[in-house]
CSV table of C-alpha atoms in Angstrom, one decimal:
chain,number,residue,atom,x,y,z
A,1,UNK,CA,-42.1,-50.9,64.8
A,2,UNK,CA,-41.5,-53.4,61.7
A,3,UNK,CA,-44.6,-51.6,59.7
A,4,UNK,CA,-43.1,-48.4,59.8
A,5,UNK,CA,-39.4,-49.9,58.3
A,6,UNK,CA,-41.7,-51.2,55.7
A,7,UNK,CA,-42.4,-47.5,54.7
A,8,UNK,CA,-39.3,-46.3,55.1
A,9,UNK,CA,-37.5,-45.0,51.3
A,10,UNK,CA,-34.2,-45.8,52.5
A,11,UNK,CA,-34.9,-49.2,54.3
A,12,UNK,CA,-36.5,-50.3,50.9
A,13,UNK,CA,-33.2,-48.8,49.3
A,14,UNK,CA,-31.1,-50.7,51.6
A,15,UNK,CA,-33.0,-53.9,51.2
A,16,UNK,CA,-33.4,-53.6,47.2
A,17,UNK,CA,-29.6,-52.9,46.9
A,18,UNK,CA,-28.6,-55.9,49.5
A,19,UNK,CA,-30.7,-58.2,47.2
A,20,UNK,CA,-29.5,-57.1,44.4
A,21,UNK,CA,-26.2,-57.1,45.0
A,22,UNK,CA,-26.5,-60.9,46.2
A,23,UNK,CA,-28.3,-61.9,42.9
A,24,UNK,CA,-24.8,-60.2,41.4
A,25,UNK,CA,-22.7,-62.1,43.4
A,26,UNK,CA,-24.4,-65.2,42.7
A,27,UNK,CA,-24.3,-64.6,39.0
A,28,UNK,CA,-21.4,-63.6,38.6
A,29,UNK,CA,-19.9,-66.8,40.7
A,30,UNK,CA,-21.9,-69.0,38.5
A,31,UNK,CA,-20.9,-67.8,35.3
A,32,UNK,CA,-16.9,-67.0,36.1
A,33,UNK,CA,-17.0,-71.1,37.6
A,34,UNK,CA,-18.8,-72.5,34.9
A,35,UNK,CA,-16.5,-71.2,32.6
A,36,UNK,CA,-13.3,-71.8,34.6
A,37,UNK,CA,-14.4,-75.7,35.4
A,38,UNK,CA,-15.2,-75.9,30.9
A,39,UNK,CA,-11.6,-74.7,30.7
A,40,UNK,CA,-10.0,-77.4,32.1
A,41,UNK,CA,-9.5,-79.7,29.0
A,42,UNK,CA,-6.3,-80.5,26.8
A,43,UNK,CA,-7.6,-78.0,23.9
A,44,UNK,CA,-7.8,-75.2,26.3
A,45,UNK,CA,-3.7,-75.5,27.7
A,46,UNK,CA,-2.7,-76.0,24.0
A,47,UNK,CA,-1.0,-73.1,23.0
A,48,UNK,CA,-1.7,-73.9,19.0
A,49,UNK,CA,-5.5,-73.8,19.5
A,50,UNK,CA,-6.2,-72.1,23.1
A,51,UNK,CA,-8.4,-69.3,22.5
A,52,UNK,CA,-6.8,-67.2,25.5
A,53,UNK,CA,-3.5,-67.6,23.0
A,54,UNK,CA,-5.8,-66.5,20.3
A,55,UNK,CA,-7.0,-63.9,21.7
A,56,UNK,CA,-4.0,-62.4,22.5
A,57,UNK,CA,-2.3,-62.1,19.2
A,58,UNK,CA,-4.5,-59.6,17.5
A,59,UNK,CA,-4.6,-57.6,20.9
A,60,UNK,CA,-0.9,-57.4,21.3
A,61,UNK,CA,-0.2,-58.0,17.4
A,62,UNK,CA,3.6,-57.9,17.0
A,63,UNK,CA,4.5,-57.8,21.1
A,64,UNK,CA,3.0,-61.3,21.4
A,65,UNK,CA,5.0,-62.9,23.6
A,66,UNK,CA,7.7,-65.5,21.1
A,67,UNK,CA,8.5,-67.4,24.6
A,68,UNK,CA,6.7,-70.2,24.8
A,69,UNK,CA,6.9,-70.1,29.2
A,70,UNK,CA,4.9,-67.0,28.9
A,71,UNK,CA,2.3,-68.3,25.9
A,72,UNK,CA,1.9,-71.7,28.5
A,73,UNK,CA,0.5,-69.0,31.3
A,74,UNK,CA,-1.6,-67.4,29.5
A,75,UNK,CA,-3.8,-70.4,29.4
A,76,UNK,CA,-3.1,-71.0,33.2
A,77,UNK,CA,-3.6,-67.8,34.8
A,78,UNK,CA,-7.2,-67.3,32.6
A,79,UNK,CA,-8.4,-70.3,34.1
A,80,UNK,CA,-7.1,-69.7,37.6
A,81,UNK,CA,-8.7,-66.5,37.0
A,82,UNK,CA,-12.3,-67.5,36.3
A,83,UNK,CA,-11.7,-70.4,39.4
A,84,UNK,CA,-10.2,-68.3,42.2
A,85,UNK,CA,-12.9,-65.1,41.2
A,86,UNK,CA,-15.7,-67.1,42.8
A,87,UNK,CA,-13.9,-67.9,45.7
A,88,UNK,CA,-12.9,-64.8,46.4
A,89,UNK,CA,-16.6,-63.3,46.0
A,90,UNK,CA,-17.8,-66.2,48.6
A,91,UNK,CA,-15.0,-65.8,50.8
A,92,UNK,CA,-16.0,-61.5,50.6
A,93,UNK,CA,-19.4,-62.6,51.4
A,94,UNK,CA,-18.7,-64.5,53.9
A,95,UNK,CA,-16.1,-62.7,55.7
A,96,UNK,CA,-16.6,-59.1,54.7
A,97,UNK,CA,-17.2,-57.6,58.3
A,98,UNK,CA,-13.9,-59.1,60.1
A,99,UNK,CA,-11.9,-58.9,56.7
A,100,UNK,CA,-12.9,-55.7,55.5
A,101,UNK,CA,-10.4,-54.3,54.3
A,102,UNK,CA,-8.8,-57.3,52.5
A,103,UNK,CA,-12.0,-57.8,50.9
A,104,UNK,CA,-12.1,-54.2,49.4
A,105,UNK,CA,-8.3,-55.0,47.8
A,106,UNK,CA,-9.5,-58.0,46.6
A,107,UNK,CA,-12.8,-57.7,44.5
A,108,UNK,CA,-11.7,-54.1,43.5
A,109,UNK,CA,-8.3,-56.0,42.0
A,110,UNK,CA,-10.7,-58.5,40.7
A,111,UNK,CA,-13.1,-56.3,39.0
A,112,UNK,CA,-10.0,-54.3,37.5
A,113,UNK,CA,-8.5,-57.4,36.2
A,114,UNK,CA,-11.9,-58.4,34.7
A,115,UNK,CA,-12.8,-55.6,33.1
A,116,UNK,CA,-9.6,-55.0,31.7
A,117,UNK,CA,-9.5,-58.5,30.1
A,118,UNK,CA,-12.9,-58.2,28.7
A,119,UNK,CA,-12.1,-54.9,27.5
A,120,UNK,CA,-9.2,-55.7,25.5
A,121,UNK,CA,-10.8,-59.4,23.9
A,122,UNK,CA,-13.4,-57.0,22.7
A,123,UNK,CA,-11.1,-55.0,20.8
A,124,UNK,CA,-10.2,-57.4,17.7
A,125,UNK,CA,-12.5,-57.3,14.9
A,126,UNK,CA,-15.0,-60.3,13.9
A,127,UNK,CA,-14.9,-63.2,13.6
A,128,UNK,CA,-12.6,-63.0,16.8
A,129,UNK,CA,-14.2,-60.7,19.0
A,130,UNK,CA,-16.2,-61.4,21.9
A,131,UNK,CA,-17.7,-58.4,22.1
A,132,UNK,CA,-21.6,-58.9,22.9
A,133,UNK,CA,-20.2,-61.1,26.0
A,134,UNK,CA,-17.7,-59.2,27.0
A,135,UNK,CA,-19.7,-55.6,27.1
A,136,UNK,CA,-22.3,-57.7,28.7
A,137,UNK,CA,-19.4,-58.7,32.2
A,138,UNK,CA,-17.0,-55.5,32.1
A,139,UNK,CA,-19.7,-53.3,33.9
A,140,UNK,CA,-20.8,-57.0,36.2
């Protein structure tokens, strides 16, 4: 009966890991939207004073990008990054037994993408390095 799943390891495995990996979820959704929705302001699309411009340059030092097209996107695809990557964990959540298979592509693109990007905006040297916060997502 419903005492003896109670004592059962694995059940307790299985339940931990469910709730934990809903707290995750949830976290990670909150944090990747809040930060999306604060990028959507004039400073942030400025390529003079964006950080995701500013971030680049010491990470790509000389390849920067000179065309001004690809310094524009930079800006754009960051924040339609940190946007879409909560919709895509809710739609996961959500759909995950009839879409399994799409959902698998997607948040393992996702979390390559992410931990890539905080991986290399670690890499410059203070006062331009995120590091704390970015060592903190990349394993999220």
């Amino acid at each position: 009966g419903g005492s003896d799943r109670g004592n059962d390891p694995a059940a307790r495995r299985a339940a931990w890991s469910a709730r934990l990996g809903a707290s995750v979820r949830a976290l990670l959704s909150a944090l990747y939207a809040v930060s999306g929705f604060a990028k959507l302001n004039d400073g942030f699309f400025n390529t003079r004073t964006s950080c995701a411009v500013l971030l680049a340059a010491p990470v790509l030092g000389g390849r920067l990008p000179a065309s001004p097209l690809v310094r524009v996107a930079m800006p754009t695809c960051a924040a339609a990054f940190e946007l879409s990557f909560p919709l895509v964990l809710l739609y996961c959540h959500r759909t995950a037994p009839h879409h399994a298979r799409r959902c698998r592509f997607l948040l393992r693109a996702c979390v390559l993408v992410g931990a890539a990007f905080h991986v290399l905006i670690a890499l410059p040297p203070p006062p331009l390095s995120v590091y704390p916060f970015s060592m903190l997502m990349a394993p999220m």
